[in-house]
PDB file of C-alpha atoms and ligand atoms in Angstrom:
ATOM      1  CA  MET A   1      43.746  99.583 119.556  1.00 79.00           C
ATOM      2  CA  THR A   2      42.203 103.013 118.893  1.00 84.00           C
ATOM      3  CA  LEU A   3      42.337 104.780 115.520  1.00 83.00           C
ATOM      4  CA  LYS A   4      44.641 107.340 117.102  1.00 80.00           C
ATOM      5  CA  ASP A   5      47.103 104.623 118.216  1.00 85.00           C
ATOM      6  CA  LEU A   6      46.964 103.030 114.767  1.00 87.00           C
ATOM      7  CA  LEU A   7      47.745 106.340 113.064  1.00 84.00           C
ATOM      8  CA  ASN A   8      50.491 107.182 115.555  1.00 85.00           C
ATOM      9  CA  ARG A   9      52.141 103.812 114.934  1.00 88.00           C
ATOM     10  CA  ASN A  10      51.995 103.872 111.127  1.00 89.00           C
ATOM     11  CA  LEU A  11      52.370 107.509 110.087  1.00 88.00           C
ATOM     12  CA  THR A  12      55.294 109.913 110.219  1.00 90.00           C
ATOM     13  CA  GLY A  13      55.188 113.061 112.343  1.00 88.00           C
ATOM     14  CA  LEU A  14      54.691 115.179 109.241  1.00 89.00           C
ATOM     15  CA  GLN A  15      51.807 113.021 107.988  1.00 88.00           C
ATOM     16  CA  LEU A  16      50.123 113.270 111.409  1.00 87.00           C
ATOM     17  CA  LYS A  17      50.554 117.031 111.392  1.00 85.00           C
ATOM     18  CA  VAL A  18      48.937 117.323 107.948  1.00 86.00           C
ATOM     19  CA  ILE A  19      46.012 115.137 109.071  1.00 85.00           C
ATOM     20  CA  LYS A  20      45.530 117.184 112.250  1.00 78.00           C
ATOM     21  CA  LYS A  21      45.563 120.440 110.314  1.00 72.00           C
ATOM     22  CA  THR A  22      43.123 119.084 107.716  1.00 77.00           C
ATOM     23  CA  VAL A  23      40.700 117.842 110.390  1.00 70.00           C
ATOM     24  CA  ALA A  24      40.888 121.217 112.190  1.00 61.00           C
ATOM     25  CA  PHE A  25      40.199 123.014 108.902  1.00 64.00           C
ATOM     26  CA  ILE A  26      37.195 120.809 108.064  1.00 66.00           C
ATOM     27  CA  LYS A  27      35.834 121.278 111.595  1.00 57.00           C
ATOM     28  CA  SER A  28      36.238 125.037 111.374  1.00 55.00           C
ATOM     29  CA  ILE A  29      34.350 125.175 108.076  1.00 59.00           C
ATOM     30  CA  GLY A  30      31.494 123.074 109.461  1.00 59.00           C
ATOM     31  CA  HIS A  31      31.338 125.113 112.629  1.00 56.00           C
ATOM     32  CA  GLY A  32      31.640 128.333 110.728  1.00 80.00           C
ATOM     33  CA  SER A  33      28.531 127.794 108.660  1.00 85.00           C
ATOM     34  CA  ASN A  34      26.108 128.466 111.525  1.00 91.00           C
ATOM     35  CA  LEU A  35      26.045 132.186 112.172  1.00 94.00           C
ATOM     36  CA  THR A  36      23.826 131.862 115.239  1.00 93.00           C
ATOM     37  CA  ARG A  37      26.466 129.650 116.845  1.00 92.00           C
ATOM     38  CA  LEU A  38      29.262 131.946 115.674  1.00 93.00           C
ATOM     39  CA  ALA A  39      27.459 134.985 117.119  1.00 94.00           C
ATOM     40  CA  LYS A  40      27.485 133.226 120.496  1.00 92.00           C
ATOM     41  CA  ILE A  41      31.150 132.290 120.201  1.00 92.00           C
ATOM     42  CA  TYR A  42      32.232 135.806 119.217  1.00 93.00           C
ATOM     43  CA  LYS A  43      29.728 137.478 121.579  1.00 93.00           C
ATOM     44  CA  THR A  44      27.889 139.732 119.162  1.00 93.00           C
ATOM     45  CA  ASP A  45      24.211 140.449 119.801  1.00 91.00           C
ATOM     46  CA  LYS A  46      23.372 139.751 116.150  1.00 92.00           C
ATOM     47  CA  GLY A  47      22.358 136.253 117.258  1.00 88.00           C
ATOM     48  CA  GLY A  48      20.405 135.769 120.473  1.00 79.00           C
ATOM     49  CA  ASP A  49      19.199 139.266 121.302  1.00 75.00           C
ATOM     50  CA  HIS A  50      18.345 140.464 117.824  1.00 78.00           C
ATOM     51  CA  PHE A  51      17.638 137.221 115.970  1.00 90.00           C
ATOM     52  CA  TYR A  52      19.337 138.608 112.839  1.00 95.00           C
ATOM     53  CA  THR A  53      21.586 135.631 112.176  1.00 95.00           C
ATOM     54  CA  PRO A  54      18.962 133.286 110.636  1.00 95.00           C
ATOM     55  CA  HIS A  55      18.154 136.050 108.136  1.00 96.00           C
ATOM     56  CA  TYR A  56      21.813 136.710 107.502  1.00 97.00           C
ATOM     57  CA  MET A  57      22.317 133.009 106.746  1.00 96.00           C
ATOM     58  CA  THR A  58      19.435 133.037 104.260  1.00 96.00           C
ATOM     59  CA  HIS A  59      20.930 135.916 102.295  1.00 97.00           C
ATOM     60  CA  PHE A  60      24.669 135.406 102.815  1.00 97.00           C
ATOM     61  CA  ASN A  61      24.926 131.643 102.344  1.00 95.00           C
ATOM     62  CA  LYS A  62      25.500 131.932  98.581  1.00 95.00           C
ATOM     63  CA  LEU A  63      28.511 134.179  99.233  1.00 97.00           C
ATOM     64  CA  LYS A  64      30.007 132.152 102.086  1.00 95.00           C
ATOM     65  CA  ASN A  65      32.925 130.612 100.196  1.00 93.00           C
ATOM     66  CA  LYS A  66      33.551 133.531  97.849  1.00 96.00           C
ATOM     67  CA  ARG A  67      36.326 136.117  98.059  1.00 97.00           C
ATOM     68  CA  ILE A  68      33.923 138.788  99.173  1.00 98.00           C
ATOM     69  CA  SER A  69      34.529 142.256 100.531  1.00 98.00           C
ATOM     70  CA  LEU A  70      32.317 143.144 103.511  1.00 98.00           C
ATOM     71  CA  LEU A  71      32.114 146.598 105.042  1.00 98.00           C
ATOM     72  CA  GLU A  72      30.435 147.053 108.419  1.00 98.00           C
ATOM     73  CA  ILE A  73      29.764 150.422 110.016  1.00 98.00           C
ATOM     74  CA  GLY A  74      30.032 150.169 113.799  1.00 98.00           C
ATOM     75  CA  VAL A  75      32.783 148.043 115.313  1.00 98.00           C
ATOM     76  CA  GLY A  76      31.385 148.081 118.868  1.00 97.00           C
ATOM     77  CA  GLY A  77      32.650 149.024 122.309  1.00 96.00           C
ATOM     78  CA  ASP A  78      32.090 152.757 121.729  1.00 95.00           C
ATOM     79  CA  GLU A  79      35.034 154.856 123.025  1.00 97.00           C
ATOM     80  CA  ASN A  80      36.922 151.932 124.611  1.00 97.00           C
ATOM     81  CA  PRO A  81      39.661 150.943 122.117  1.00 97.00           C
ATOM     82  CA  LYS A  82      40.070 147.542 123.787  1.00 96.00           C
ATOM     83  CA  LEU A  83      36.443 146.583 123.134  1.00 97.00           C
ATOM     84  CA  GLY A  84      34.602 145.766 119.944  1.00 97.00           C
ATOM     85  CA  GLY A  85      35.260 143.783 116.798  1.00 97.00           C
ATOM     86  CA  ALA A  86      32.937 140.917 117.768  1.00 97.00           C
ATOM     87  CA  SER A  87      30.895 140.948 114.587  1.00 97.00           C
ATOM     88  CA  LEU A  88      33.964 141.564 112.398  1.00 98.00           C
ATOM     89  CA  ARG A  89      35.565 138.416 113.810  1.00 97.00           C
ATOM     90  CA  MET A  90      32.328 136.515 113.254  1.00 96.00           C
ATOM     91  CA  TRP A  91      32.217 137.632 109.598  1.00 97.00           C
ATOM     92  CA  LYS A  92      35.875 136.718 109.159  1.00 97.00           C
ATOM     93  CA  ARG A  93      35.182 133.184 110.364  1.00 95.00           C
ATOM     94  CA  TYR A  94      32.008 132.795 108.293  1.00 96.00           C
ATOM     95  CA  PHE A  95      33.441 134.298 105.093  1.00 96.00           C
ATOM     96  CA  HIS A  96      36.680 132.340 105.335  1.00 94.00           C
ATOM     97  CA  ASN A  97      37.901 133.698 101.991  1.00 95.00           C
ATOM     98  CA  GLY A  98      36.602 137.214 102.577  1.00 97.00           C
ATOM     99  CA  GLU A  99      38.134 140.564 103.409  1.00 98.00           C
ATOM    100  CA  ILE A 100      36.389 142.267 106.311  1.00 98.00           C
ATOM    101  CA  PHE A 101      36.397 146.035 106.785  1.00 98.00           C
ATOM    102  CA  GLY A 102      35.032 148.072 109.681  1.00 98.00           C
ATOM    103  CA  ILE A 103      34.304 151.736 110.251  1.00 98.00           C
ATOM    104  CA  ASP A 104      33.934 153.362 113.638  1.00 98.00           C
ATOM    105  CA  VAL A 105      33.952 156.917 114.883  1.00 98.00           C
ATOM    106  CA  TYR A 106      36.409 155.793 117.613  1.00 98.00           C
ATOM    107  CA  ASP A 107      39.877 154.309 117.170  1.00 98.00           C
ATOM    108  CA  LYS A 108      39.440 150.538 116.933  1.00 98.00           C
ATOM    109  CA  SER A 109      42.842 149.693 115.483  1.00 98.00           C
ATOM    110  CA  LEU A 110      43.507 147.254 118.365  1.00 97.00           C
ATOM    111  CA  GLN A 111      40.782 145.046 116.886  1.00 97.00           C
ATOM    112  CA  GLU A 112      42.517 144.687 113.532  1.00 98.00           C
ATOM    113  CA  GLU A 113      43.909 141.331 112.473  1.00 97.00           C
ATOM    114  CA  ASN A 114      44.685 139.401 109.339  1.00 96.00           C
ATOM    115  CA  ARG A 115      41.705 139.963 106.928  1.00 97.00           C
ATOM    116  CA  ILE A 116      40.183 142.585 109.272  1.00 98.00           C
ATOM    117  CA  LYS A 117      40.975 146.248 108.573  1.00 98.00           C
ATOM    118  CA  ILE A 118      39.316 149.106 110.438  1.00 98.00           C
ATOM    119  CA  PHE A 119      38.977 152.756 109.474  1.00 98.00           C
ATOM    120  CA  LYS A 120      38.352 155.556 111.972  1.00 98.00           C
ATOM    121  CA  GLY A 121      35.768 158.130 110.941  1.00 98.00           C
ATOM    122  CA  SER A 122      32.112 159.001 110.971  1.00 98.00           C
ATOM    123  CA  GLN A 123      29.426 157.420 108.842  1.00 98.00           C
ATOM    124  CA  ILE A 124      28.124 160.878 107.953  1.00 98.00           C
ATOM    125  CA  ASP A 125      31.475 162.167 106.684  1.00 98.00           C
ATOM    126  CA  LYS A 126      31.132 161.798 102.908  1.00 98.00           C
ATOM    127  CA  GLU A 127      34.808 162.491 102.155  1.00 98.00           C
ATOM    128  CA  PHE A 128      35.898 159.881 104.694  1.00 98.00           C
ATOM    129  CA  LEU A 129      33.494 157.261 103.320  1.00 98.00           C
ATOM    130  CA  ILE A 130      34.610 157.841  99.729  1.00 98.00           C
ATOM    131  CA  ASP A 131      38.237 157.573 100.842  1.00 98.00           C
ATOM    132  CA  VAL A 132      37.484 154.206 102.507  1.00 98.00           C
ATOM    133  CA  ILE A 133      35.717 152.972  99.390  1.00 98.00           C
ATOM    134  CA  GLU A 134      38.732 153.877  97.264  1.00 98.00           C
ATOM    135  CA  LYS A 135      40.982 151.823  99.562  1.00 98.00           C
ATOM    136  CA  ILE A 136      38.968 148.585  99.687  1.00 98.00           C
ATOM    137  CA  PRO A 137      37.720 146.104  97.069  1.00 98.00           C
ATOM    138  CA  GLU A 138      34.235 146.928  95.764  1.00 98.00           C
ATOM    139  CA  PRO A 139      31.948 145.790  98.629  1.00 98.00           C
ATOM    140  CA  ASP A 140      29.645 142.801  98.104  1.00 98.00           C
ATOM    141  CA  ILE A 141      27.999 143.498 101.452  1.00 98.00           C
ATOM    142  CA  ILE A 142      27.551 146.694 103.450  1.00 98.00           C
ATOM    143  CA  ILE A 143      26.077 146.554 106.969  1.00 98.00           C
ATOM    144  CA  ASP A 144      25.061 149.685 108.854  1.00 98.00           C
ATOM    145  CA  ASP A 145      25.276 148.899 112.573  1.00 98.00           C
ATOM    146  CA  GLY A 146      26.590 152.323 113.551  1.00 98.00           C
ATOM    147  CA  SER A 147      24.873 155.223 115.310  1.00 98.00           C
ATOM    148  CA  HIS A 148      21.325 154.113 114.342  1.00 98.00           C
ATOM    149  CA  ILE A 149      20.372 157.801 114.149  1.00 98.00           C
ATOM    150  CA  ASN A 150      17.728 158.161 111.440  1.00 98.00           C
ATOM    151  CA  GLU A 151      19.417 161.029 109.622  1.00 98.00           C
ATOM    152  CA  HIS A 152      22.795 159.214 109.698  1.00 98.00           C
ATOM    153  CA  VAL A 153      21.401 155.951 108.379  1.00 98.00           C
ATOM    154  CA  ILE A 154      19.691 157.666 105.441  1.00 98.00           C
ATOM    155  CA  LEU A 155      22.707 159.811 104.590  1.00 98.00           C
ATOM    156  CA  THR A 156      25.096 156.848 104.789  1.00 98.00           C
ATOM    157  CA  TYR A 157      22.818 154.840 102.513  1.00 97.00           C
ATOM    158  CA  LYS A 158      22.738 157.657  99.962  1.00 97.00           C
ATOM    159  CA  ILE A 159      26.556 157.730  99.886  1.00 97.00           C
ATOM    160  CA  LEU A 160      27.307 154.016 100.089  1.00 98.00           C
ATOM    161  CA  PHE A 161      24.508 152.266  98.227  1.00 97.00           C
ATOM    162  CA  PRO A 162      25.744 153.568  94.847  1.00 97.00           C
ATOM    163  CA  VAL A 163      29.198 152.026  95.457  1.00 97.00           C
ATOM    164  CA  LEU A 164      27.900 148.579  96.447  1.00 98.00           C
ATOM    165  CA  LYS A 165      28.812 145.852  93.933  1.00 98.00           C
ATOM    166  CA  LYS A 166      26.040 145.183  91.411  1.00 97.00           C
ATOM    167  CA  GLY A 167      23.778 142.542  92.993  1.00 95.00           C
ATOM    168  CA  GLY A 168      25.349 143.191  96.394  1.00 97.00           C
ATOM    169  CA  ILE A 169      23.502 143.311  99.714  1.00 98.00           C
ATOM    170  CA  TYR A 170      22.968 146.444 101.842  1.00 98.00           C
ATOM    171  CA  VAL A 171      21.776 145.814 105.411  1.00 98.00           C
ATOM    172  CA  ILE A 172      20.575 148.252 108.044  1.00 98.00           C
ATOM    173  CA  GLU A 173      20.221 146.957 111.581  1.00 97.00           C
ATOM    174  CA  ASP A 174      18.036 148.274 114.404  1.00 96.00           C
ATOM    175  CA  VAL A 175      15.543 150.157 112.264  1.00 97.00           C
ATOM    176  CA  GLN A 176      13.254 150.286 115.313  1.00 97.00           C
ATOM    177  CA  THR A 177      14.937 153.646 115.962  1.00 98.00           C
ATOM    178  CA  SER A 178      12.518 154.967 113.307  1.00 98.00           C
ATOM    179  CA  TYR A 179      10.105 155.276 116.237  1.00 98.00           C
ATOM    180  CA  TRP A 180      12.589 156.480 118.878  1.00 98.00           C
ATOM    181  CA  PRO A 181      12.670 160.298 119.262  1.00 98.00           C
ATOM    182  CA  ASP A 182      16.191 160.230 120.795  1.00 98.00           C
ATOM    183  CA  TYR A 183      17.440 158.854 117.486  1.00 98.00           C
ATOM    184  CA  GLY A 184      15.418 161.233 115.315  1.00 98.00           C
ATOM    185  CA  GLY A 185      12.563 158.756 115.033  1.00 98.00           C
ATOM    186  CA  ASP A 186       8.874 159.511 115.414  1.00 98.00           C
ATOM    187  CA  TYR A 187       6.068 157.457 116.922  1.00 97.00           C
ATOM    188  CA  ASN A 188       3.478 160.268 116.781  1.00 96.00           C
ATOM    189  CA  ASN A 189       3.561 161.049 113.097  1.00 97.00           C
ATOM    190  CA  LEU A 190       3.895 157.703 111.380  1.00 96.00           C
ATOM    191  CA  GLU A 191       4.065 159.472 108.012  1.00 95.00           C
ATOM    192  CA  ASN A 192       7.140 161.517 108.998  1.00 97.00           C
ATOM    193  CA  PRO A 193       9.279 161.312 105.838  1.00 95.00           C
ATOM    194  CA  ASP A 194      12.540 161.706 107.766  1.00 96.00           C
ATOM    195  CA  THR A 195      12.460 158.325 109.460  1.00 98.00           C
ATOM    196  CA  ILE A 196      14.365 155.303 108.187  1.00 98.00           C
ATOM    197  CA  MET A 197      11.160 153.307 107.674  1.00 97.00           C
ATOM    198  CA  ASN A 198       9.417 156.017 105.669  1.00 97.00           C
ATOM    199  CA  PHE A 199      12.521 156.776 103.616  1.00 96.00           C
ATOM    200  CA  PHE A 200      12.741 153.140 102.504  1.00 96.00           C
ATOM    201  CA  LYS A 201       8.988 152.784 102.081  1.00 94.00           C
ATOM    202  CA  GLY A 202       9.262 155.756  99.721  1.00 92.00           C
ATOM    203  CA  ILE A 203      11.989 154.032  97.725  1.00 90.00           C
ATOM    204  CA  SER A 204      10.043 150.787  97.417  1.00 85.00           C
ATOM    205  CA  LYS A 205       6.909 152.684  96.399  1.00 79.00           C
ATOM    206  CA  ASN A 206       8.869 154.414  93.645  1.00 76.00           C
ATOM    207  CA  LEU A 207      10.313 151.079  92.495  1.00 75.00           C
ATOM    208  CA  LEU A 208       6.792 149.670  92.215  1.00 69.00           C
ATOM    209  CA  LEU A 209       5.859 152.616  89.999  1.00 67.00           C
ATOM    210  CA  ILE A 210       8.735 151.977  87.571  1.00 58.00           C
TER     211      ILE A 210
HETATM  212  C1  LIG B 301      26.079 148.631 118.105  1.00 66.99           C
HETATM  213  S1  LIG B 301      27.793 149.014 118.087  1.00 66.99           S
HETATM  214  C2  LIG B 301      28.393 147.942 116.823  1.00 66.99           C
HETATM  215  C3  LIG B 301      28.398 146.499 117.229  1.00 66.99           C
HETATM  216  C4  LIG B 301      29.108 145.560 116.273  1.00 66.99           C
HETATM  217  N1  LIG B 301      28.724 145.764 114.904  1.00 66.99           N
HETATM  218  C5  LIG B 301      28.772 144.134 116.646  1.00 66.99           C
HETATM  219  O1  LIG B 301      27.746 143.590 116.214  1.00 66.99           O
HETATM  220  O2  LIG B 301      29.576 143.537 117.391  1.00 66.99           O
HETATM  221  C6  LIG B 301      27.778 150.593 117.360  1.00 66.99           C
HETATM  222  C7  LIG B 301      29.137 151.216 117.101  1.00 66.99           C
HETATM  223  O3  LIG B 301      28.921 152.314 116.209  1.00 66.99           O
HETATM  224  C8  LIG B 301      29.865 153.319 116.485  1.00 66.99           C
HETATM  225  N2  LIG B 301      29.347 154.618 115.993  1.00 66.99           N
HETATM  226  C9  LIG B 301      28.476 155.478 116.610  1.00 66.99           C
HETATM  227  N3  LIG B 301      28.302 156.567 115.853  1.00 66.99           N
HETATM  228  C10 LIG B 301      29.041 156.401 114.725  1.00 66.99           C
HETATM  229  C11 LIG B 301      29.263 157.195 113.554  1.00 66.99           C
HETATM  230  N4  LIG B 301      28.683 158.398 113.409  1.00 66.99           N
HETATM  231  N5  LIG B 301      30.088 156.714 112.604  1.00 66.99           N
HETATM  232  C12 LIG B 301      30.698 155.506 112.762  1.00 66.99           C
HETATM  233  N6  LIG B 301      30.530 154.714 113.840  1.00 66.99           N
HETATM  234  C13 LIG B 301      29.708 155.148 114.813  1.00 66.99           C
HETATM  235  C14 LIG B 301      30.006 153.280 118.013  1.00 66.99           C
HETATM  236  O4  LIG B 301      31.253 153.812 118.385  1.00 66.99           O
HETATM  237  C15 LIG B 301      29.867 151.788 118.306  1.00 66.99           C
HETATM  238  O5  LIG B 301      31.147 151.200 118.450  1.00 66.99           O
END
């Protein structure tokens, strides 16, 4: 006799239902702790293509079970309202007690679900960003995966970093655009102060001087 048969014979329907739900919950937590696997499941390029997920796990693991507030700029799918939301769904699964918020310049409301709320607006619109911040719990994590334009990334950081929770984590993806002219980057003048890399090098230099 299998364990399943034994349980079916000796437990009530309700007891079996509770066991099934508990097992599914435990499985989902175990599964949900590996962001590289979750990136594959939810089809965001934060895993395979970019290799960000191991780093995310290093820094986010301590927050995994907390009631965090995460704000990500860039929902994905550009102008197509039916596309996008991959990374938001991945964060929702990983931070199973968290509230996940997204910002995109296009309407992404079709991607909203329980614990995922999305705001439409640009990452360089200060009034819009402040309005979003007033509507959501103080963010523990902010991720900029939006336009990747150097000027935008720096401006967004200047507006949003001050409203990050004390001890929170601010992430900027795809900083290789620092060297891509189409994004306002520069590979000729490596000292150009307007690139993402040089802006942040400047900040860390100043911190070392404090
Ligand atoms: C790389 S995709 C985001 C991918 C998503 N985070 C993921 O990992 O699944 C970039 C998104 O940023 C949005 N975007 C581009 N410019 C923006 C801006 N100025 N403000 C806000 N979002 C912007 C685009 O519409 C696009 O959906």
